[in-house]
Amino acid sequence: MTNLKKRGFTLVELLVVISIIALLIGLLLPALARARRGAWQLKDGANVRAQHQGLVGFAQDHKESYPVPSVLDANDDTEIATNPKNRSGNIWSILLYAKILDPDVLVSPAEAGPIQKITDAEYDYSTPNSAVDPFNALWDPDFKGSPLDQSFATIATAAGPNWNQQIGHCSFAHSPIFNNRREYWGTTQNLGTIAIVGNRGPVYSNGASNQGQLAPNQEEWELLPGPTGTESSTLLIHGSKNSWAGNVGYNDGHTTFELSSSVKGLSVRYNATRTATDNLFVNERELSPNGQGTAYFRRTNAYLRIWMQGTDLVASGVLDSPQVYDPTGASGYVWVDGIQ
């Protein structure tokens, strides 16, 4: 009579099967992670492109200018006159309020810092209670470009639940809207060499006293040691532990995934004998218009940051240093990851 008793796996066979499964998982997980990061890069590129298209769409009805909150709210219907209106949050909030942009395009799918999307329940698209005059308001002041907007601006007592929390609503940086860069903030200078928006970045240094330029024998900017540089969460968005990478939108409408903050094709003339690659996150010291020396900040190179404290359009002295932020977060104009 035939023995029909079923035979199970031996211990050795079971271990072999488990080893094969573990090996397959080990091979698949990195591939899945790479695919996910690739999808995030593409989505972020689409977000940056949408932001620039939104700025251009706004400019079509505003004499070719991108949003300038202090000019639009000259009657102080949205915020009180003493507020620093020209901060990043207000710029994007203007486009949200006009329904030119959606909150989704302002937050990166790869976000690694204290930024989160503002929901439709949190954003008031009509008569915002946080405005001075809700019926004549031009944006909802509750939208925060940085987690520290509340340190510099005062809004109505009806502020939303996120206003006093260290949470921002936008992952992306933009070019300054004042001083010599003011002419770039619009469609009249629609050049492919003008960086307007992009993934925000860390803080760089050259390790020397002249922070506005690379040292004579230095080819690359170094990440500043600490939470704003080498430990910055912006490196985790699309870059690596040691370098930044991200999407950048230019004023001619094209978007590029840049593998370095020092962008090939963008340059800064330090002096009569040296030209360096422009770093997107350093307010570099340029040769003065009259060609005299290097002790003059011309303020026209690419510089992408989130502005937690807006300035007037002249902003005398604000950009007289390569980094316009305070590492304690207690003062300054620019917000960077790592300050609180």
Coordinates of C-alpha atoms in Angstrom, one line a residue, residues 63-215:
K63 CA 2.0 95.5 -15.0
E64 CA 4.3 92.5 -15.4
S65 CA 5.2 92.4 -11.7
Y66 CA 5.0 89.3 -9.4
P67 CA 3.2 89.8 -6.1
V68 CA 4.6 92.6 -3.8
P69 CA 2.4 92.6 -0.7
S70 CA 3.4 96.0 0.6
V71 CA 2.4 97.6 -2.8
L72 CA -0.9 95.7 -3.1
D73 CA -2.0 96.3 0.5
A74 CA -1.1 100.0 0.5
N75 CA -4.4 100.8 2.3
D76 CA -3.6 98.3 5.1
D77 CA -6.8 96.4 4.7
T78 CA -5.1 93.0 5.0
E79 CA -2.3 93.7 7.6
I80 CA -1.4 96.6 9.8
A81 CA 1.0 99.1 8.4
T82 CA 3.8 98.2 10.8
N83 CA 3.9 94.6 9.8
P84 CA 6.7 93.4 7.6
K85 CA 4.4 92.6 4.7
N86 CA 6.9 91.5 2.1
R87 CA 7.5 88.1 3.6
S88 CA 7.4 84.8 1.6
G89 CA 4.1 83.6 3.2
N90 CA 2.2 86.7 2.0
I91 CA 3.6 86.4 -1.5
W92 CA 2.3 82.8 -1.9
S93 CA -0.9 83.6 0.1
I94 CA -1.8 86.2 -2.5
L95 CA -1.7 83.5 -5.3
L96 CA -3.7 81.1 -3.1
Y97 CA -6.4 83.8 -2.3
A98 CA -6.8 84.5 -6.0
K99 CA -7.0 80.8 -6.7
I100 CA -4.1 80.9 -9.0
L101 CA -2.2 78.3 -7.0
D102 CA -3.3 75.3 -4.9
P103 CA -1.7 74.6 -1.5
D104 CA -0.5 71.2 -2.8
V105 CA 2.1 72.8 -5.1
L106 CA 3.8 74.7 -2.2
V107 CA 4.8 71.6 -0.2
S108 CA 7.4 69.1 -1.4
P109 CA 6.4 65.4 -1.4
A110 CA 10.0 64.9 0.0
E111 CA 9.6 67.5 2.7
A112 CA 11.9 66.7 5.7
G113 CA 11.5 69.8 7.8
P114 CA 8.8 71.7 9.9
I115 CA 6.7 72.4 6.8
Q116 CA 3.2 71.1 6.2
K117 CA 0.4 71.8 3.8
I118 CA -2.3 74.2 4.9
T119 CA -5.7 72.6 4.5
D120 CA -8.8 74.2 2.9
A121 CA -10.3 74.2 6.3
E122 CA -7.4 76.3 7.7
Y123 CA -7.1 78.7 4.8
D124 CA -9.8 81.3 4.4
Y125 CA -10.4 82.1 0.7
S126 CA -13.0 84.7 1.5
T127 CA -13.2 87.4 4.2
P128 CA -10.3 86.0 6.3
N129 CA -10.9 86.8 10.0
S130 CA -7.2 87.3 10.6
A131 CA -7.1 90.3 8.2
V132 CA -7.6 93.9 9.4
D133 CA -10.6 94.4 7.1
P134 CA -11.8 90.9 6.1
F135 CA -14.1 92.2 3.4
N136 CA -11.3 94.1 1.6
A137 CA -8.4 91.7 2.3
L138 CA -6.2 90.6 -0.5
W139 CA -4.9 87.4 1.2
D140 CA -5.2 85.3 4.3
P141 CA -2.4 86.3 6.7
D142 CA -2.6 82.9 8.4
F143 CA -0.5 81.4 5.7
K144 CA 3.1 81.1 6.9
G145 CA 6.0 81.0 4.6
S146 CA 8.3 80.0 7.5
P147 CA 7.8 78.5 11.0
L148 CA 8.8 81.8 12.5
D149 CA 6.5 84.3 10.8
Q150 CA 4.7 84.9 14.1
S151 CA 7.9 86.3 15.6
F152 CA 7.8 89.3 13.3
A153 CA 4.2 89.9 12.3
T154 CA 1.0 90.7 14.2
I155 CA -2.3 89.6 12.9
A156 CA -5.9 89.8 14.2
T157 CA -6.8 87.9 17.3
A158 CA -8.7 85.4 15.1
A159 CA -5.5 83.8 14.0
G160 CA -5.7 80.1 13.0
P161 CA -4.4 77.2 15.1
N162 CA -1.0 77.0 13.3
W163 CA -0.1 80.7 13.7
N164 CA 1.7 80.4 17.0
Q165 CA 3.2 77.0 16.2
Q166 CA 6.6 76.5 14.6
I167 CA 5.1 75.3 11.4
G168 CA 5.5 76.7 7.9
H169 CA 3.4 76.1 4.9
C170 CA 5.9 76.4 2.0
S171 CA 8.8 74.1 1.1
F172 CA 10.3 76.5 -1.5
A173 CA 12.5 79.5 -1.6
H174 CA 12.4 82.5 -4.0
S175 CA 14.5 85.4 -5.1
P176 CA 14.4 88.6 -3.1
I177 CA 11.8 91.2 -4.2
F178 CA 13.8 94.3 -3.2
N179 CA 17.0 96.2 -4.0
N180 CA 18.8 95.4 -7.3
R181 CA 17.0 92.1 -7.6
R182 CA 13.6 93.9 -7.7
E183 CA 13.8 94.1 -11.5
Y184 CA 13.9 90.3 -11.7
W185 CA 10.7 90.0 -9.8
G186 CA 8.5 90.1 -12.8
T187 CA 8.3 89.1 -16.5
T188 CA 10.3 91.9 -18.0
Q189 CA 13.6 90.0 -17.3
N190 CA 12.5 86.6 -18.6
L191 CA 15.9 85.2 -18.8
G192 CA 17.0 81.6 -18.4
T193 CA 19.8 82.7 -16.1
I194 CA 17.6 84.2 -13.5
A195 CA 16.7 81.7 -10.7
I196 CA 13.3 82.7 -9.3
V197 CA 12.0 79.7 -7.3
G198 CA 13.3 76.4 -6.1
N199 CA 13.8 73.9 -3.3
R200 CA 15.2 75.7 -0.3
G201 CA 18.8 75.0 0.8
P202 CA 21.3 75.0 3.6
V203 CA 23.9 77.6 4.8
Y204 CA 27.4 77.7 3.2
S205 CA 30.7 79.2 4.3
N206 CA 34.1 79.6 2.9
G207 CA 35.7 79.3 6.4
A208 CA 37.3 82.7 6.1
S209 CA 36.6 86.2 7.1
N210 CA 35.4 87.3 3.7
Q211 CA 32.2 85.3 3.7
G212 CA 30.9 86.8 0.5
Q213 CA 33.5 85.1 -1.7
L214 CA 35.3 81.9 -2.0
A215 CA 38.9 81.9 -0.7

